C-alpha positions as protocol buffer text, in pm:
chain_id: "A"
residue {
  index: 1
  type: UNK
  ca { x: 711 y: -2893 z: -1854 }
}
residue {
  index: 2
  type: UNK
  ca { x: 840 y: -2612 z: -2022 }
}
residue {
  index: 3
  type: UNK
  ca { x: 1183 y: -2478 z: -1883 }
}
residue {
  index: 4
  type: UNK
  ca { x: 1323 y: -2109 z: -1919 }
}
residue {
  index: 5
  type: UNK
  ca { x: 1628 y: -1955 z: -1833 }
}
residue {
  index: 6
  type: UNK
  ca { x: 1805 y: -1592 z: -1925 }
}
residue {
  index: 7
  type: UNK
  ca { x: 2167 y: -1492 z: -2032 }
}
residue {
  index: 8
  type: UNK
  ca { x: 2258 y: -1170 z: -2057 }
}
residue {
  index: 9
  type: UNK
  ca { x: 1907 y: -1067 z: -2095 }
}
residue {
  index: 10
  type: UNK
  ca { x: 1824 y: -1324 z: -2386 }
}
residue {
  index: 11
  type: UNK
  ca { x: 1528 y: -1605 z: -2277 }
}
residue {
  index: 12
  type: UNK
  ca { x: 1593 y: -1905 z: -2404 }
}
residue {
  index: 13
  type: UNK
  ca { x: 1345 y: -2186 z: -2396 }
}
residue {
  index: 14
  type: UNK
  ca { x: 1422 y: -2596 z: -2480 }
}
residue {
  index: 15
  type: UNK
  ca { x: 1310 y: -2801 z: -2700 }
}
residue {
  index: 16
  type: UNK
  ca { x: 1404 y: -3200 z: -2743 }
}
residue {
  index: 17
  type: UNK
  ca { x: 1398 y: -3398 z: -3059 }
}
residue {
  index: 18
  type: UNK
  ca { x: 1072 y: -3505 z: -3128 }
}
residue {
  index: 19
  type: UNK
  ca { x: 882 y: -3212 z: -3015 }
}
residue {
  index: 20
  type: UNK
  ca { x: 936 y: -3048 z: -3304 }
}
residue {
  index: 21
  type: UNK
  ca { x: 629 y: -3216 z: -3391 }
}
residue {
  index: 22
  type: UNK
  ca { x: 403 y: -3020 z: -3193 }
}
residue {
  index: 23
  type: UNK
  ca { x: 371 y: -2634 z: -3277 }
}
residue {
  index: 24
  type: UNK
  ca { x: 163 y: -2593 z: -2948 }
}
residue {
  index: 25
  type: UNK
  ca { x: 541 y: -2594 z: -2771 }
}
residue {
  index: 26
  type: UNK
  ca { x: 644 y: -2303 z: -2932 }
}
residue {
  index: 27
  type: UNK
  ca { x: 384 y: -2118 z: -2918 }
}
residue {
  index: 28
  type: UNK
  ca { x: 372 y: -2183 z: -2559 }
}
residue {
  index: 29
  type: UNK
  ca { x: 750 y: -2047 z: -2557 }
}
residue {
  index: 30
  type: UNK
  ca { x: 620 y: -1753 z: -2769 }
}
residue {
  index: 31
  type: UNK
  ca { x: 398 y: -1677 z: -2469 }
}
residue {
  index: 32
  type: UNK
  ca { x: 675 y: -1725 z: -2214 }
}
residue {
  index: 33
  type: UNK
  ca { x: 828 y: -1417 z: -2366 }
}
residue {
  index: 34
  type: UNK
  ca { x: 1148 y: -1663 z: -2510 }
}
residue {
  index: 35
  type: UNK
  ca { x: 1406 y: -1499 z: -2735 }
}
residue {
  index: 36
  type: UNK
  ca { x: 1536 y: -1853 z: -2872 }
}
residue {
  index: 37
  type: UNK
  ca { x: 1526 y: -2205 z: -2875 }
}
residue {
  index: 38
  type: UNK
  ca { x: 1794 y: -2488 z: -2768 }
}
residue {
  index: 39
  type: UNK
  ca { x: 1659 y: -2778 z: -2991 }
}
residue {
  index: 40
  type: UNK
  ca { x: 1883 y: -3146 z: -2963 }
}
residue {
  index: 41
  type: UNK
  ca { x: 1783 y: -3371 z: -3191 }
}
residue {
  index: 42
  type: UNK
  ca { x: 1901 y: -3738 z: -3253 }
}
residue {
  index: 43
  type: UNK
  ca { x: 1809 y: -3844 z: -3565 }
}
residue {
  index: 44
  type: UNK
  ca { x: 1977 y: -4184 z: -3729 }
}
residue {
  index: 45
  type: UNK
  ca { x: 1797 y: -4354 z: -4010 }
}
residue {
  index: 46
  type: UNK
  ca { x: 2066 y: -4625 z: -4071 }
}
residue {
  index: 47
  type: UNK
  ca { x: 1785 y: -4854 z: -4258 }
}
residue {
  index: 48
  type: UNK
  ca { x: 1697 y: -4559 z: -4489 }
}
residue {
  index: 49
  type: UNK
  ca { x: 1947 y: -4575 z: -4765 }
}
residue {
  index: 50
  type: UNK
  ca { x: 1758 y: -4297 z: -4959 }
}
residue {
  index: 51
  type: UNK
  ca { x: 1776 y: -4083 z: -4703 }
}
residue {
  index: 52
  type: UNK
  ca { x: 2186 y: -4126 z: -4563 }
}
residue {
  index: 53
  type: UNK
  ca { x: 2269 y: -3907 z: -4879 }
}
residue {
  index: 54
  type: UNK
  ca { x: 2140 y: -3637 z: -4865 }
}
residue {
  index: 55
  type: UNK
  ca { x: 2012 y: -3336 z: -4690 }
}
residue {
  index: 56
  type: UNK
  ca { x: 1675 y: -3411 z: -4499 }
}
residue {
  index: 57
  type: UNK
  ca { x: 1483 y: -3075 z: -4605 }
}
residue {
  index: 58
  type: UNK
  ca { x: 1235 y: -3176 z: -4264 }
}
residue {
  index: 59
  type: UNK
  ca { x: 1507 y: -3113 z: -4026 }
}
residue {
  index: 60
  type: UNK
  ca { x: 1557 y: -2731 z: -4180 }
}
residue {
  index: 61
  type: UNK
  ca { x: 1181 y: -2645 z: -4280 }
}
residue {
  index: 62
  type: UNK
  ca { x: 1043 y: -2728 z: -3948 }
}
residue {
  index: 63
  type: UNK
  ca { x: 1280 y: -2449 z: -3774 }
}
residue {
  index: 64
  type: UNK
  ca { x: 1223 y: -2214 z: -4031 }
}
residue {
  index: 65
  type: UNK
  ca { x: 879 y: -2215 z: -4003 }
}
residue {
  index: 66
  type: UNK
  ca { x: 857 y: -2226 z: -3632 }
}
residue {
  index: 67
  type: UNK
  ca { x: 1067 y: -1949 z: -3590 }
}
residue {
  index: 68
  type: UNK
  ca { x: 972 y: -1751 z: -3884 }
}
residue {
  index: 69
  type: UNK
  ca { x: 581 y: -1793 z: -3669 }
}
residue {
  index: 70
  type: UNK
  ca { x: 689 y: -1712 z: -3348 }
}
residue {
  index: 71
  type: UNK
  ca { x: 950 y: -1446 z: -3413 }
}
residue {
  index: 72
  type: UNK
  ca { x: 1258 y: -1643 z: -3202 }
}
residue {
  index: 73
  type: UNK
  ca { x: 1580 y: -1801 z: -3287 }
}
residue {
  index: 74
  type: UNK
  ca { x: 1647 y: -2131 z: -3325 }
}
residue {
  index: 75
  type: UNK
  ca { x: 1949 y: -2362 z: -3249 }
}
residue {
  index: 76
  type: UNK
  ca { x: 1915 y: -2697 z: -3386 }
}
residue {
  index: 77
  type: UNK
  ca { x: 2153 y: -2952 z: -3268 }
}
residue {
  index: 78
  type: UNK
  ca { x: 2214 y: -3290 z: -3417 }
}
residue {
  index: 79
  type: UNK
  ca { x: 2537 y: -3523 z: -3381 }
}
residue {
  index: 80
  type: UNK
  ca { x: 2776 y: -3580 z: -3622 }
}
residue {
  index: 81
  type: UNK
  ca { x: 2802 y: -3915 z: -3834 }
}
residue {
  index: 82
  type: UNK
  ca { x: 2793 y: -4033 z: -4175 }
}
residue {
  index: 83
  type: UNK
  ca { x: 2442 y: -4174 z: -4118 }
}
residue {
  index: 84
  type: UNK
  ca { x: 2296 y: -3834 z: -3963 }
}
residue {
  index: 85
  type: UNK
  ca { x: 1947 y: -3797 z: -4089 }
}
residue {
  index: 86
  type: UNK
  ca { x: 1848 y: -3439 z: -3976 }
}
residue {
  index: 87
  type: UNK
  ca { x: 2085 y: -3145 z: -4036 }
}
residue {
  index: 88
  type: UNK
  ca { x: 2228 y: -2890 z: -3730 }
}
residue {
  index: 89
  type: UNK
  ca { x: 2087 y: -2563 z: -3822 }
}
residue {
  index: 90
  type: UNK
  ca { x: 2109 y: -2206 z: -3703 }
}
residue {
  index: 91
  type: UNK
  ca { x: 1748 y: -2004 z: -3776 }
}
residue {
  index: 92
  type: UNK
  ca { x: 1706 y: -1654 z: -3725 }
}
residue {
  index: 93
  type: UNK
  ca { x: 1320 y: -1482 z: -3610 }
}
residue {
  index: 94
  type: UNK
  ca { x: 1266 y: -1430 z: -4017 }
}
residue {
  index: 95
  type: UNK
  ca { x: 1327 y: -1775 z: -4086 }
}
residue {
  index: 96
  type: UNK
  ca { x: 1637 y: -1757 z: -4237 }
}
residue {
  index: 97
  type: UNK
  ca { x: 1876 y: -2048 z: -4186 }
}
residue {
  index: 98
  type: UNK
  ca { x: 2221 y: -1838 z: -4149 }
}
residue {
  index: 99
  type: UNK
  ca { x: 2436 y: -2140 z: -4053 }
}
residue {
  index: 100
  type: UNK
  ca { x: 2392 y: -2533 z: -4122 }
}
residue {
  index: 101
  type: UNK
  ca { x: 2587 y: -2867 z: -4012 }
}
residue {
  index: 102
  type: UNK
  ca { x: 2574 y: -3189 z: -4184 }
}
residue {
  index: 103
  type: UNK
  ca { x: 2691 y: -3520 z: -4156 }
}
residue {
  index: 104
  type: UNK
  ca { x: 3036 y: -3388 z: -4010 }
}
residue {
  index: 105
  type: UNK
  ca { x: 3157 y: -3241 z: -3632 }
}
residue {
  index: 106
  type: UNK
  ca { x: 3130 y: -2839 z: -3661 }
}
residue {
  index: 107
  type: UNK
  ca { x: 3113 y: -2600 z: -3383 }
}
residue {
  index: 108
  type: UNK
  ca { x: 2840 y: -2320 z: -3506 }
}
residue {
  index: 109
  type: UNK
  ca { x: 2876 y: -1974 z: -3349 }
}
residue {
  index: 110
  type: UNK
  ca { x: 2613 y: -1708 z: -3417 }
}
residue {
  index: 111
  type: UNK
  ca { x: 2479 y: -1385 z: -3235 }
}
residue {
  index: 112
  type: UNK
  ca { x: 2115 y: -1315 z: -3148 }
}
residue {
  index: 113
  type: UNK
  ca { x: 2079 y: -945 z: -3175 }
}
residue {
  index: 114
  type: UNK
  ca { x: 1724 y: -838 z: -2972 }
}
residue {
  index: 115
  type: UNK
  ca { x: 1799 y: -490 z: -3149 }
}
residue {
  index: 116
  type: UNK
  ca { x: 1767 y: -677 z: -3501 }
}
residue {
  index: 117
  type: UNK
  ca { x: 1484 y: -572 z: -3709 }
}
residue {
  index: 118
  type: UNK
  ca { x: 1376 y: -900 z: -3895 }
}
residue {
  index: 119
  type: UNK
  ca { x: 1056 y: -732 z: -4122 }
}
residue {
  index: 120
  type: UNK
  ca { x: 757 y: -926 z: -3987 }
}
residue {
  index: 121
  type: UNK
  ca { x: 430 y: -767 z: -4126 }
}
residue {
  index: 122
  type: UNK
  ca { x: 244 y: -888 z: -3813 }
}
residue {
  index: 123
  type: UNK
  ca { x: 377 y: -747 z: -3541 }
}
residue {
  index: 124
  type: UNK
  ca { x: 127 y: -535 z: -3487 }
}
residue {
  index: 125
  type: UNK
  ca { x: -88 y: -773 z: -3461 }
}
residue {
  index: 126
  type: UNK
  ca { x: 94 y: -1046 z: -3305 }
}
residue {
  index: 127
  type: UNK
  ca { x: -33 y: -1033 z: -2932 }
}
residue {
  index: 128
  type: UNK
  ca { x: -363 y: -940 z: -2997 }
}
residue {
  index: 129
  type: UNK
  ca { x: -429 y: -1306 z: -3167 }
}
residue {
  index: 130
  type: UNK
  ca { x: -206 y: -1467 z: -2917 }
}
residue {
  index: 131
  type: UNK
  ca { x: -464 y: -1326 z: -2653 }
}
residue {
  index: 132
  type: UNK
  ca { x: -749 y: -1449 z: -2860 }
}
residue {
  index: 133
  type: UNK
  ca { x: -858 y: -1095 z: -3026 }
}
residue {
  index: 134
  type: UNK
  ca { x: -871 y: -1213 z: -3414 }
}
residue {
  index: 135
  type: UNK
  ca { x: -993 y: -867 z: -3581 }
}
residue {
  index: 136
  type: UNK
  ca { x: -917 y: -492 z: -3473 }
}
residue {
  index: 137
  type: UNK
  ca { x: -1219 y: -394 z: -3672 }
}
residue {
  index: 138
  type: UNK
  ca { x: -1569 y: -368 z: -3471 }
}
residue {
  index: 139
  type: UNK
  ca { x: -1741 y: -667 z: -3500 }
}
residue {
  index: 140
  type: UNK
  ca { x: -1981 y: -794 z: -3828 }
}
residue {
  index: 141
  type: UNK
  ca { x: -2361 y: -776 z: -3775 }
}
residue {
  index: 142
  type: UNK
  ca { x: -2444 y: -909 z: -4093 }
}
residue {
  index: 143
  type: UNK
  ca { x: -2631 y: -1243 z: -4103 }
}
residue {
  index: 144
  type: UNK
  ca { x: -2454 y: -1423 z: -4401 }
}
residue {
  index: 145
  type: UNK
  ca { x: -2166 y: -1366 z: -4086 }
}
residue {
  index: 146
  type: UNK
  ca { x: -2363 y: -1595 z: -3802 }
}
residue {
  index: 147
  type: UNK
  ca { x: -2599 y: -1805 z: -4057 }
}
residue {
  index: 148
  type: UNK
  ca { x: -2373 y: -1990 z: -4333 }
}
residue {
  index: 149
  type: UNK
  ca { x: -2652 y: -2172 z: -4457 }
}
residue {
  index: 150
  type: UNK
  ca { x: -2805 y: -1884 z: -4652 }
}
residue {
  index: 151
  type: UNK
  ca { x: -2650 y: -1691 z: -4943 }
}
C-alpha cells in the first residue's frame, strides 16, 4: 500500500527500511506525482565488527540513486547508537547527499525547494518512458531491427 500525503503543497510519499530494496516503490511514488520520500530505517549489525566502524556506503548510494532516478528528495532516517549500521541522510532530486548523520543523535533540517532547478538531462523525456513510449523518433522498419538472427 502506498500512502501519500501533502504539506504546503509538497507530496510526500513513505518508505520503511527494507524497501529500499525494491526500485518498483519509487517508481510507483514517481508516478504518484511525490515530491519526497520519508524513509525509517533500523539497521543494527551488532555481530558485524567490520562493519560498526565505519560508514556503510549502502545506506547513502541507495538514496542517491533512487532519487537522482526519480527526480524526488529523500529523508533517510536511522537511530542513533554506536552500533548503527546505515547512516541518516538527506538527498536532494540530483542525488546529492546535502546533509548526513552517523552513529550519534542529530536533528537534520533541510528545505525542498519545487522551484529548484537540479540539471536532469531527461526531463524531457521522463514521462514519455514512464508511460511506456521508449523513442520520440518514428519507428525502425529495418529487419536487422525485428530479426536478430541475421547480420
Amino acid at each position: 500500500h502506498l500512502t501519500t500525503f501533502k504539506v504546503n503543497g509538497v507530496c510526500f510519499g513513505i518508505i520503511i527500511c527494507y524497501d529500499t530494496w525494491f526500485v518498483e516503490l519509487y517508481r510507483e511514488y514517481k508516478k504518484l506525482g511525490v515530491d519526497c520520500i520519508l524513509h525509517s530505517i533500523y539497521s543494527n549489525y551488532r555481530d558485524f565488527s567490520d562493519r560498526t566502524n565505519k560508514e556503510n556506503t549502502e545506506d547513502t548510494s541507495f538514496p542517491q540513486t533512487h532519487a537522482r532516478v526519480n527526480r524526488f528528495w529523500i529523508s533517510s532516517s536511522n537511530y542513533a547508537d554506536k552500533y548503527q549500521d546505515a547512516t541518516s541522510t538527506w538527498t536532494e532530486p540530483n542525488g546529492h547527499v546535502t546533509s548526513l548523520s552517523f552513529k550519534r543523535a542529530s536533528v537534520m533540517v533541510n528545505e525542498i525547494d519545487l522551484t529548484a532547478n537540479h540539471w536532469d538531462p531527461s526531463s524531457p523525456y521522463r514521462d514519455l518512458a514512464l508511460k511506456g513510449i521508449l523513442t520520440n523518433g518514428k519507428k525502425n522498419r529495418d529487419p536487422r531491427s525485428t530479426d536478430r538472427t541475421i547480420l
